[in-house]
């Protein structure tokens, strides 16, 4: 049961899950770290990304490597309307944002039910083949998800470390007031950060829809996993969120395979409770002074 072939399969499945969780969690913590917004509508944005991919790739037959980023770009661009009309009122208002954006999430989800009905759909896999590499059987669909997610995360890292706007985003995440004194246009940084956060959530939503199923309610699980990953890694810590998403994806794959989904959920939430008791600032977060 614990053969190298099975363990390798579990590892690949875990990495593909981790890629989804890291993407959606990064968007979540980006909004919190810079704007102090707890985006409970993040799952709804991921759901819209799934529907965008369903139409652009599944219905209009646009090549997948173009369709996946295009779907996320479409959702991120459209979401700027929400940024202007809703989100902007909750910047630097953490507790108010929880209630307001939970309401926005419900509004988006039930609007999706009216438009698309609650029935589940499926996003076709870009590669349905399974490749045999030694004792391993690798799903082409999961390999594509891992590759596109890795490229996106690498681009995000390069942007935040080697571009003017990326460095300004990091400065604003450290201290908004000091960043403003240094000449950072925080209004522009807020909009850019929001756009990037929703882009990553929508991209992750597309991956989630093609891995599982697409429905108006599919955003609940990515949102929950993003929240857990952020707690594990530390609110506002980008390296911590990456670590939290990796741990979450690998543990879910391993525990779900060998002990069942119930055990996986029990252990995950148990670990979060223990962490909140003994290290409430997360694995790589910093305690508030």
PDB file of C-alpha atoms in Angstrom:
ATOM      1  CA  UNK A   1       0.000   0.000   0.000  1.00  0.00           C
ATOM      2  CA  UNK A   2       2.934   2.308   0.724  1.00  0.00           C
ATOM      3  CA  UNK A   3       4.783   1.350  -2.448  1.00  0.00           C
ATOM      4  CA  UNK A   4       6.927   3.981  -4.218  1.00  0.00           C
ATOM      5  CA  UNK A   5       4.465   4.011  -7.127  1.00  0.00           C
ATOM      6  CA  UNK A   6       1.483   4.852  -4.882  1.00  0.00           C
ATOM      7  CA  UNK A   7       3.455   7.397  -2.851  1.00  0.00           C
ATOM      8  CA  UNK A   8       4.627   9.053  -6.053  1.00  0.00           C
ATOM      9  CA  UNK A   9       1.043   9.258  -7.264  1.00  0.00           C
ATOM     10  CA  UNK A  10      -0.046  10.761  -3.963  1.00  0.00           C
ATOM     11  CA  UNK A  11       2.766  13.311  -4.204  1.00  0.00           C
ATOM     12  CA  UNK A  12       1.795  14.414  -7.734  1.00  0.00           C
ATOM     13  CA  UNK A  13      -1.861  14.735  -6.735  1.00  0.00           C
ATOM     14  CA  UNK A  14      -0.805  16.711  -3.659  1.00  0.00           C
ATOM     15  CA  UNK A  15       1.342  19.098  -5.688  1.00  0.00           C
ATOM     16  CA  UNK A  16      -1.532  19.824  -8.077  1.00  0.00           C
ATOM     17  CA  UNK A  17      -3.835  20.548  -5.123  1.00  0.00           C
ATOM     18  CA  UNK A  18      -1.124  22.690  -3.523  1.00  0.00           C
ATOM     19  CA  UNK A  19      -0.815  24.725  -6.722  1.00  0.00           C
ATOM     20  CA  UNK A  20      -4.526  25.557  -6.581  1.00  0.00           C
ATOM     21  CA  UNK A  21      -4.477  26.367  -2.871  1.00  0.00           C
ATOM     22  CA  UNK A  22      -1.348  28.530  -3.111  1.00  0.00           C
ATOM     23  CA  UNK A  23      -2.788  30.595  -5.952  1.00  0.00           C
ATOM     24  CA  UNK A  24      -6.103  31.284  -4.262  1.00  0.00           C
ATOM     25  CA  UNK A  25      -4.421  31.843  -0.873  1.00  0.00           C
ATOM     26  CA  UNK A  26      -1.914  34.322  -2.294  1.00  0.00           C
ATOM     27  CA  UNK A  27      -4.742  36.434  -3.636  1.00  0.00           C
ATOM     28  CA  UNK A  28      -6.505  36.278  -0.283  1.00  0.00           C
ATOM     29  CA  UNK A  29      -3.455  37.300   1.747  1.00  0.00           C
ATOM     30  CA  UNK A  30      -2.471  39.996  -0.763  1.00  0.00           C
ATOM     31  CA  UNK A  31      -5.737  41.821  -0.142  1.00  0.00           C
ATOM     32  CA  UNK A  32      -5.372  41.416   3.604  1.00  0.00           C
ATOM     33  CA  UNK A  33      -1.691  42.338   3.747  1.00  0.00           C
ATOM     34  CA  UNK A  34      -2.041  45.580   1.796  1.00  0.00           C
ATOM     35  CA  UNK A  35      -5.653  46.716   2.247  1.00  0.00           C
ATOM     36  CA  UNK A  36      -6.547  44.858   5.481  1.00  0.00           C
ATOM     37  CA  UNK A  37      -9.566  43.389   3.699  1.00  0.00           C
ATOM     38  CA  UNK A  38     -10.846  39.922   4.658  1.00  0.00           C
ATOM     39  CA  UNK A  39     -12.223  38.941   1.270  1.00  0.00           C
ATOM     40  CA  UNK A  40     -15.015  36.464   1.946  1.00  0.00           C
ATOM     41  CA  UNK A  41     -16.061  36.947  -1.699  1.00  0.00           C
ATOM     42  CA  UNK A  42     -12.787  35.344  -2.829  1.00  0.00           C
ATOM     43  CA  UNK A  43     -14.486  31.996  -3.427  1.00  0.00           C
ATOM     44  CA  UNK A  44     -17.097  33.641  -5.643  1.00  0.00           C
ATOM     45  CA  UNK A  45     -14.308  35.152  -7.758  1.00  0.00           C
ATOM     46  CA  UNK A  46     -12.762  31.678  -8.092  1.00  0.00           C
ATOM     47  CA  UNK A  47     -16.162  30.355  -9.190  1.00  0.00           C
ATOM     48  CA  UNK A  48     -16.428  33.041 -11.864  1.00  0.00           C
ATOM     49  CA  UNK A  49     -12.984  31.977 -13.073  1.00  0.00           C
ATOM     50  CA  UNK A  50     -14.298  28.448 -13.476  1.00  0.00           C
ATOM     51  CA  UNK A  51     -17.237  29.627 -15.589  1.00  0.00           C
ATOM     52  CA  UNK A  52     -15.000  31.885 -17.673  1.00  0.00           C
ATOM     53  CA  UNK A  53     -12.728  28.917 -18.459  1.00  0.00           C
ATOM     54  CA  UNK A  54     -15.778  26.747 -19.178  1.00  0.00           C
ATOM     55  CA  UNK A  55     -16.914  29.112 -21.922  1.00  0.00           C
ATOM     56  CA  UNK A  56     -13.592  30.312 -23.331  1.00  0.00           C
ATOM     57  CA  UNK A  57     -11.984  26.863 -23.445  1.00  0.00           C
ATOM     58  CA  UNK A  58     -14.869  24.397 -23.269  1.00  0.00           C
ATOM     59  CA  UNK A  59     -17.365  26.206 -25.523  1.00  0.00           C
ATOM     60  CA  UNK A  60     -15.331  28.536 -27.758  1.00  0.00           C
ATOM     61  CA  UNK A  61     -12.429  26.065 -28.134  1.00  0.00           C
ATOM     62  CA  UNK A  62      -9.675  28.612 -27.521  1.00  0.00           C
ATOM     63  CA  UNK A  63      -6.356  26.740 -26.963  1.00  0.00           C
ATOM     64  CA  UNK A  64      -5.956  25.970 -23.268  1.00  0.00           C
ATOM     65  CA  UNK A  65      -2.652  27.775 -22.682  1.00  0.00           C
ATOM     66  CA  UNK A  66      -4.341  30.916 -23.978  1.00  0.00           C
ATOM     67  CA  UNK A  67      -7.776  30.235 -22.490  1.00  0.00           C
ATOM     68  CA  UNK A  68      -6.633  29.720 -18.865  1.00  0.00           C
ATOM     69  CA  UNK A  69      -4.908  33.113 -18.417  1.00  0.00           C
ATOM     70  CA  UNK A  70      -7.505  34.811 -20.639  1.00  0.00           C
ATOM     71  CA  UNK A  71     -10.358  33.538 -18.443  1.00  0.00           C
ATOM     72  CA  UNK A  72      -8.594  34.783 -15.301  1.00  0.00           C
ATOM     73  CA  UNK A  73      -7.832  38.108 -17.001  1.00  0.00           C
ATOM     74  CA  UNK A  74     -11.495  38.496 -17.996  1.00  0.00           C
ATOM     75  CA  UNK A  75     -12.704  37.950 -14.436  1.00  0.00           C
ATOM     76  CA  UNK A  76     -10.018  40.208 -12.943  1.00  0.00           C
ATOM     77  CA  UNK A  77     -10.878  43.003 -15.382  1.00  0.00           C
ATOM     78  CA  UNK A  78     -14.625  42.685 -14.764  1.00  0.00           C
ATOM     79  CA  UNK A  79     -14.063  42.614 -11.009  1.00  0.00           C
ATOM     80  CA  UNK A  80     -12.663  46.138 -11.122  1.00  0.00           C
ATOM     81  CA  UNK A  81     -16.315  47.232 -11.111  1.00  0.00           C
ATOM     82  CA  UNK A  82     -16.678  45.571  -7.694  1.00  0.00           C
ATOM     83  CA  UNK A  83     -13.428  47.184  -6.586  1.00  0.00           C
ATOM     84  CA  UNK A  84     -14.759  50.625  -7.423  1.00  0.00           C
ATOM     85  CA  UNK A  85     -18.298  50.157  -6.085  1.00  0.00           C
ATOM     86  CA  UNK A  86     -17.803  47.842  -3.092  1.00  0.00           C
ATOM     87  CA  UNK A  87     -14.261  46.977  -2.024  1.00  0.00           C
ATOM     88  CA  UNK A  88     -12.999  50.535  -1.915  1.00  0.00           C
ATOM     89  CA  UNK A  89     -15.379  51.300   0.947  1.00  0.00           C
ATOM     90  CA  UNK A  90     -13.788  48.584   3.095  1.00  0.00           C
ATOM     91  CA  UNK A  91     -10.067  49.292   2.671  1.00  0.00           C
ATOM     92  CA  UNK A  92      -8.289  49.361   6.052  1.00  0.00           C
ATOM     93  CA  UNK A  93     -11.566  48.253   7.719  1.00  0.00           C
ATOM     94  CA  UNK A  94     -10.948  44.613   8.547  1.00  0.00           C
ATOM     95  CA  UNK A  95     -14.041  43.764  10.569  1.00  0.00           C
ATOM     96  CA  UNK A  96     -16.467  45.725   8.400  1.00  0.00           C
ATOM     97  CA  UNK A  97     -15.070  43.997   5.301  1.00  0.00           C
ATOM     98  CA  UNK A  98     -15.920  40.559   6.728  1.00  0.00           C
ATOM     99  CA  UNK A  99     -19.646  41.323   6.810  1.00  0.00           C
ATOM    100  CA  UNK A 100     -19.816  43.444   3.674  1.00  0.00           C
ATOM    101  CA  UNK A 101     -17.911  41.025   1.471  1.00  0.00           C
ATOM    102  CA  UNK A 102     -19.778  38.011   2.813  1.00  0.00           C
ATOM    103  CA  UNK A 103     -22.895  39.753   1.520  1.00  0.00           C
ATOM    104  CA  UNK A 104     -21.202  40.350  -1.831  1.00  0.00           C
ATOM    105  CA  UNK A 105     -20.262  36.661  -1.995  1.00  0.00           C
ATOM    106  CA  UNK A 106     -23.893  35.618  -1.490  1.00  0.00           C
ATOM    107  CA  UNK A 107     -25.080  38.120  -4.087  1.00  0.00           C
ATOM    108  CA  UNK A 108     -22.614  36.821  -6.702  1.00  0.00           C
ATOM    109  CA  UNK A 109     -23.323  33.142  -5.942  1.00  0.00           C
ATOM    110  CA  UNK A 110     -27.105  33.426  -6.191  1.00  0.00           C
ATOM    111  CA  UNK A 111     -26.871  35.623  -9.271  1.00  0.00           C
ATOM    112  CA  UNK A 112     -24.830  32.769 -10.784  1.00  0.00           C
ATOM    113  CA  UNK A 113     -27.601  30.336  -9.796  1.00  0.00           C
ATOM    114  CA  UNK A 114     -30.140  32.506 -11.650  1.00  0.00           C
ATOM    115  CA  UNK A 115     -27.934  32.770 -14.738  1.00  0.00           C
ATOM    116  CA  UNK A 116     -26.497  29.245 -14.944  1.00  0.00           C
ATOM    117  CA  UNK A 117     -28.821  27.189 -12.644  1.00  0.00           C
ATOM    118  CA  UNK A 118     -27.371  25.101  -9.790  1.00  0.00           C
ATOM    119  CA  UNK A 119     -26.554  22.038 -11.892  1.00  0.00           C
ATOM    120  CA  UNK A 120     -22.958  20.882 -12.082  1.00  0.00           C
ATOM    121  CA  UNK A 121     -20.921  21.151 -15.270  1.00  0.00           C
ATOM    122  CA  UNK A 122     -17.479  19.897 -16.208  1.00  0.00           C
ATOM    123  CA  UNK A 123     -14.527  21.665 -17.784  1.00  0.00           C
ATOM    124  CA  UNK A 124     -12.788  19.310 -20.234  1.00  0.00           C
ATOM    125  CA  UNK A 125      -9.203  18.376 -19.414  1.00  0.00           C
ATOM    126  CA  UNK A 126      -6.638  19.953 -21.771  1.00  0.00           C
ATOM    127  CA  UNK A 127      -4.763  16.642 -21.873  1.00  0.00           C
ATOM    128  CA  UNK A 128      -6.697  13.474 -21.100  1.00  0.00           C
ATOM    129  CA  UNK A 129      -3.706  11.173 -21.594  1.00  0.00           C
ATOM    130  CA  UNK A 130      -1.945   9.407 -18.732  1.00  0.00           C
ATOM    131  CA  UNK A 131       1.832   9.039 -18.984  1.00  0.00           C
ATOM    132  CA  UNK A 132       3.833   6.198 -17.487  1.00  0.00           C
ATOM    133  CA  UNK A 133       7.198   7.266 -16.082  1.00  0.00           C
ATOM    134  CA  UNK A 134       8.855   4.320 -14.393  1.00  0.00           C
ATOM    135  CA  UNK A 135       6.381   3.042 -11.791  1.00  0.00           C
ATOM    136  CA  UNK A 136       4.362   6.282 -11.883  1.00  0.00           C
ATOM    137  CA  UNK A 137       1.231   7.042 -13.882  1.00  0.00           C
ATOM    138  CA  UNK A 138       1.040  10.810 -14.386  1.00  0.00           C
ATOM    139  CA  UNK A 139      -2.186  12.574 -15.360  1.00  0.00           C
ATOM    140  CA  UNK A 140      -1.620  15.026 -18.204  1.00  0.00           C
ATOM    141  CA  UNK A 141      -4.346  17.259 -16.758  1.00  0.00           C
ATOM    142  CA  UNK A 142      -2.559  17.573 -13.404  1.00  0.00           C
ATOM    143  CA  UNK A 143       0.808  18.167 -15.073  1.00  0.00           C
ATOM    144  CA  UNK A 144      -0.670  21.081 -17.046  1.00  0.00           C
ATOM    145  CA  UNK A 145      -2.151  22.582 -13.852  1.00  0.00           C
ATOM    146  CA  UNK A 146       1.201  22.300 -12.065  1.00  0.00           C
ATOM    147  CA  UNK A 147       3.090  23.839 -15.017  1.00  0.00           C
ATOM    148  CA  UNK A 148       0.735  26.812 -15.507  1.00  0.00           C
ATOM    149  CA  UNK A 149       0.529  27.472 -11.754  1.00  0.00           C
ATOM    150  CA  UNK A 150       4.330  27.288 -11.401  1.00  0.00           C
ATOM    151  CA  UNK A 151       4.782  29.764 -14.267  1.00  0.00           C
ATOM    152  CA  UNK A 152       2.232  32.129 -12.674  1.00  0.00           C
ATOM    153  CA  UNK A 153       3.894  31.948  -9.260  1.00  0.00           C
ATOM    154  CA  UNK A 154       7.333  32.537 -10.808  1.00  0.00           C
ATOM    155  CA  UNK A 155       5.982  35.582 -12.672  1.00  0.00           C
ATOM    156  CA  UNK A 156       4.451  36.879  -9.417  1.00  0.00           C
ATOM    157  CA  UNK A 157       7.755  36.471  -7.589  1.00  0.00           C
ATOM    158  CA  UNK A 158       9.708  38.280 -10.318  1.00  0.00           C
ATOM    159  CA  UNK A 159       7.116  41.071 -10.415  1.00  0.00           C
ATOM    160  CA  UNK A 160       7.161  41.670  -6.658  1.00  0.00           C
ATOM    161  CA  UNK A 161      10.960  41.561  -6.371  1.00  0.00           C
ATOM    162  CA  UNK A 162      12.250  43.229  -9.542  1.00  0.00           C
ATOM    163  CA  UNK A 163       9.697  45.795 -10.714  1.00  0.00           C
ATOM    164  CA  UNK A 164       8.898  49.255  -9.423  1.00  0.00           C
ATOM    165  CA  UNK A 165       5.218  48.531  -8.829  1.00  0.00           C
ATOM    166  CA  UNK A 166       5.988  45.179  -7.243  1.00  0.00           C
ATOM    167  CA  UNK A 167       8.386  46.772  -4.777  1.00  0.00           C
ATOM    168  CA  UNK A 168       5.784  49.460  -4.058  1.00  0.00           C
ATOM    169  CA  UNK A 169       3.248  46.722  -3.281  1.00  0.00           C
ATOM    170  CA  UNK A 170       5.668  45.124  -0.823  1.00  0.00           C
ATOM    171  CA  UNK A 171       6.334  48.503   0.791  1.00  0.00           C
ATOM    172  CA  UNK A 172       2.591  49.139   1.174  1.00  0.00           C
ATOM    173  CA  UNK A 173       2.165  45.694   2.725  1.00  0.00           C
ATOM    174  CA  UNK A 174       4.800  46.580   5.340  1.00  0.00           C
ATOM    175  CA  UNK A 175       3.372  49.994   6.267  1.00  0.00           C
ATOM    176  CA  UNK A 176       0.904  51.966   4.160  1.00  0.00           C
ATOM    177  CA  UNK A 177       1.541  55.320   5.844  1.00  0.00           C
ATOM    178  CA  UNK A 178       5.320  55.141   5.431  1.00  0.00           C
ATOM    179  CA  UNK A 179       4.870  54.035   1.812  1.00  0.00           C
ATOM    180  CA  UNK A 180       2.711  57.110   1.169  1.00  0.00           C
ATOM    181  CA  UNK A 181       5.346  59.375   2.750  1.00  0.00           C
ATOM    182  CA  UNK A 182       7.930  57.844   0.390  1.00  0.00           C
ATOM    183  CA  UNK A 183       5.789  58.829  -2.606  1.00  0.00           C
ATOM    184  CA  UNK A 184       3.919  55.564  -3.286  1.00  0.00           C
ATOM    185  CA  UNK A 185       0.534  56.172  -4.916  1.00  0.00           C
ATOM    186  CA  UNK A 186      -1.475  53.880  -2.638  1.00  0.00           C
ATOM    187  CA  UNK A 187      -4.702  54.325  -4.619  1.00  0.00           C
ATOM    188  CA  UNK A 188      -2.990  52.913  -7.709  1.00  0.00           C
ATOM    189  CA  UNK A 189      -1.303  50.182  -5.677  1.00  0.00           C
ATOM    190  CA  UNK A 190      -4.640  49.156  -4.168  1.00  0.00           C
ATOM    191  CA  UNK A 191      -6.179  48.754  -7.618  1.00  0.00           C
ATOM    192  CA  UNK A 192      -3.177  46.831  -8.948  1.00  0.00           C
ATOM    193  CA  UNK A 193      -3.059  44.545  -5.911  1.00  0.00           C
ATOM    194  CA  UNK A 194      -6.771  43.868  -6.203  1.00  0.00           C
ATOM    195  CA  UNK A 195      -6.430  43.020  -9.900  1.00  0.00           C
ATOM    196  CA  UNK A 196      -3.564  40.580  -9.267  1.00  0.00           C
ATOM    197  CA  UNK A 197      -5.364  38.959  -6.320  1.00  0.00           C
ATOM    198  CA  UNK A 198      -8.536  38.322  -8.314  1.00  0.00           C
ATOM    199  CA  UNK A 199      -6.519  37.127 -11.323  1.00  0.00           C
ATOM    200  CA  UNK A 200      -4.879  34.427  -9.193  1.00  0.00           C
ATOM    201  CA  UNK A 201      -8.181  33.458  -7.556  1.00  0.00           C
ATOM    202  CA  UNK A 202      -9.895  33.147 -10.944  1.00  0.00           C
ATOM    203  CA  UNK A 203      -7.005  31.109 -12.369  1.00  0.00           C
ATOM    204  CA  UNK A 204      -7.185  28.776  -9.363  1.00  0.00           C
ATOM    205  CA  UNK A 205     -10.970  28.549  -9.820  1.00  0.00           C
ATOM    206  CA  UNK A 206     -10.481  27.376 -13.388  1.00  0.00           C
ATOM    207  CA  UNK A 207      -8.054  24.690 -12.203  1.00  0.00           C
ATOM    208  CA  UNK A 208     -10.466  23.633  -9.459  1.00  0.00           C
ATOM    209  CA  UNK A 209     -13.370  23.392 -11.915  1.00  0.00           C
ATOM    210  CA  UNK A 210     -11.439  21.163 -14.314  1.00  0.00           C
ATOM    211  CA  UNK A 211     -10.182  18.983 -11.436  1.00  0.00           C
ATOM    212  CA  UNK A 212     -13.578  18.549  -9.740  1.00  0.00           C
ATOM    213  CA  UNK A 213     -16.854  20.071 -10.973  1.00  0.00           C
ATOM    214  CA  UNK A 214     -18.180  23.508 -11.856  1.00  0.00           C
ATOM    215  CA  UNK A 215     -21.219  24.962 -10.109  1.00  0.00           C
ATOM    216  CA  UNK A 216     -22.252  28.286  -8.544  1.00  0.00           C
ATOM    217  CA  UNK A 217     -21.372  26.859  -5.116  1.00  0.00           C
ATOM    218  CA  UNK A 218     -17.911  25.513  -6.004  1.00  0.00           C
ATOM    219  CA  UNK A 219     -16.139  28.562  -4.526  1.00  0.00           C
ATOM    220  CA  UNK A 220     -16.856  27.534  -0.931  1.00  0.00           C
ATOM    221  CA  UNK A 221     -14.090  24.920  -0.789  1.00  0.00           C
ATOM    222  CA  UNK A 222     -11.314  27.090  -2.348  1.00  0.00           C
ATOM    223  CA  UNK A 223     -12.265  29.897   0.052  1.00  0.00           C
ATOM    224  CA  UNK A 224     -12.147  27.580   3.066  1.00  0.00           C
ATOM    225  CA  UNK A 225      -8.805  26.094   2.007  1.00  0.00           C
ATOM    226  CA  UNK A 226      -7.376  29.555   1.324  1.00  0.00           C
ATOM    227  CA  UNK A 227      -8.423  30.681   4.784  1.00  0.00           C
ATOM    228  CA  UNK A 228      -6.827  27.601   6.384  1.00  0.00           C
ATOM    229  CA  UNK A 229      -3.608  28.061   4.370  1.00  0.00           C
ATOM    230  CA  UNK A 230      -3.418  31.704   5.420  1.00  0.00           C
ATOM    231  CA  UNK A 231      -3.894  30.767   9.090  1.00  0.00           C
ATOM    232  CA  UNK A 232      -1.242  28.048   8.825  1.00  0.00           C
ATOM    233  CA  UNK A 233       1.298  30.299   7.148  1.00  0.00           C
ATOM    234  CA  UNK A 234       0.466  33.564   8.895  1.00  0.00           C
ATOM    235  CA  UNK A 235      -1.887  36.377   7.880  1.00  0.00           C
ATOM    236  CA  UNK A 236      -0.119  38.734   5.483  1.00  0.00           C
ATOM    237  CA  UNK A 237       2.940  36.494   5.013  1.00  0.00           C
ATOM    238  CA  UNK A 238       3.386  35.537   1.354  1.00  0.00           C
ATOM    239  CA  UNK A 239       6.098  32.878   2.028  1.00  0.00           C
ATOM    240  CA  UNK A 240       3.947  31.571   4.869  1.00  0.00           C
ATOM    241  CA  UNK A 241       0.921  31.247   2.615  1.00  0.00           C
ATOM    242  CA  UNK A 242       2.976  29.351   0.032  1.00  0.00           C
ATOM    243  CA  UNK A 243       4.149  26.984   2.778  1.00  0.00           C
ATOM    244  CA  UNK A 244       0.625  26.635   4.174  1.00  0.00           C
ATOM    245  CA  UNK A 245      -0.826  25.824   0.745  1.00  0.00           C
ATOM    246  CA  UNK A 246       1.904  23.247   0.106  1.00  0.00           C
ATOM    247  CA  UNK A 247       1.338  21.546   3.466  1.00  0.00           C
ATOM    248  CA  UNK A 248      -2.421  21.594   2.981  1.00  0.00           C
ATOM    249  CA  UNK A 249      -2.347  20.089  -0.512  1.00  0.00           C
ATOM    250  CA  UNK A 250       0.136  17.332   0.330  1.00  0.00           C
ATOM    251  CA  UNK A 251      -1.554  16.392   3.612  1.00  0.00           C
ATOM    252  CA  UNK A 252      -4.999  16.295   1.982  1.00  0.00           C
ATOM    253  CA  UNK A 253      -3.714  14.029  -0.783  1.00  0.00           C
ATOM    254  CA  UNK A 254      -1.888  11.686   1.611  1.00  0.00           C
ATOM    255  CA  UNK A 255      -4.564  11.492   4.326  1.00  0.00           C
ATOM    256  CA  UNK A 256      -7.418  11.298   1.823  1.00  0.00           C
ATOM    257  CA  UNK A 257      -5.743   8.436  -0.043  1.00  0.00           C
ATOM    258  CA  UNK A 258      -4.761   6.309   2.944  1.00  0.00           C
ATOM    259  CA  UNK A 259      -7.296   7.211   5.635  1.00  0.00           C
ATOM    260  CA  UNK A 260     -10.274   8.736   3.831  1.00  0.00           C
ATOM    261  CA  UNK A 261     -11.699  12.230   3.408  1.00  0.00           C
ATOM    262  CA  UNK A 262     -13.203  12.376   6.906  1.00  0.00           C
ATOM    263  CA  UNK A 263      -9.832  11.794   8.542  1.00  0.00           C
ATOM    264  CA  UNK A 264      -8.244  14.393   6.262  1.00  0.00           C
ATOM    265  CA  UNK A 265     -10.746  17.061   7.334  1.00  0.00           C
ATOM    266  CA  UNK A 266     -10.460  16.088  11.025  1.00  0.00           C
ATOM    267  CA  UNK A 267      -6.651  16.276  11.036  1.00  0.00           C
ATOM    268  CA  UNK A 268      -6.582  19.528   9.045  1.00  0.00           C
ATOM    269  CA  UNK A 269      -8.938  21.401  11.346  1.00  0.00           C
ATOM    270  CA  UNK A 270      -7.346  19.844  14.405  1.00  0.00           C
ATOM    271  CA  UNK A 271      -3.942  21.139  13.301  1.00  0.00           C
ATOM    272  CA  UNK A 272      -5.402  24.605  12.737  1.00  0.00           C
ATOM    273  CA  UNK A 273      -6.962  24.659  16.214  1.00  0.00           C
ATOM    274  CA  UNK A 274      -3.675  23.619  17.833  1.00  0.00           C
ATOM    275  CA  UNK A 275      -1.788  26.237  15.844  1.00  0.00           C
ATOM    276  CA  UNK A 276      -4.216  28.951  16.909  1.00  0.00           C
ATOM    277  CA  UNK A 277      -3.721  27.923  20.537  1.00  0.00           C
ATOM    278  CA  UNK A 278       0.074  27.679  20.593  1.00  0.00           C
ATOM    279  CA  UNK A 279       1.178  29.908  17.677  1.00  0.00           C
ATOM    280  CA  UNK A 280      -1.726  32.146  16.609  1.00  0.00           C
ATOM    281  CA  UNK A 281       0.452  34.222  14.263  1.00  0.00           C
ATOM    282  CA  UNK A 282       1.119  31.200  12.012  1.00  0.00           C
ATOM    283  CA  UNK A 283       4.212  29.290  10.939  1.00  0.00           C
ATOM    284  CA  UNK A 284       5.980  32.204   9.239  1.00  0.00           C
ATOM    285  CA  UNK A 285       3.894  35.115  10.493  1.00  0.00           C
ATOM    286  CA  UNK A 286       4.998  37.611  13.105  1.00  0.00           C
ATOM    287  CA  UNK A 287       3.222  38.228  16.396  1.00  0.00           C
ATOM    288  CA  UNK A 288       1.487  41.587  16.747  1.00  0.00           C
ATOM    289  CA  UNK A 289       3.077  43.925  19.262  1.00  0.00           C
TER     290      UNK A 289
END
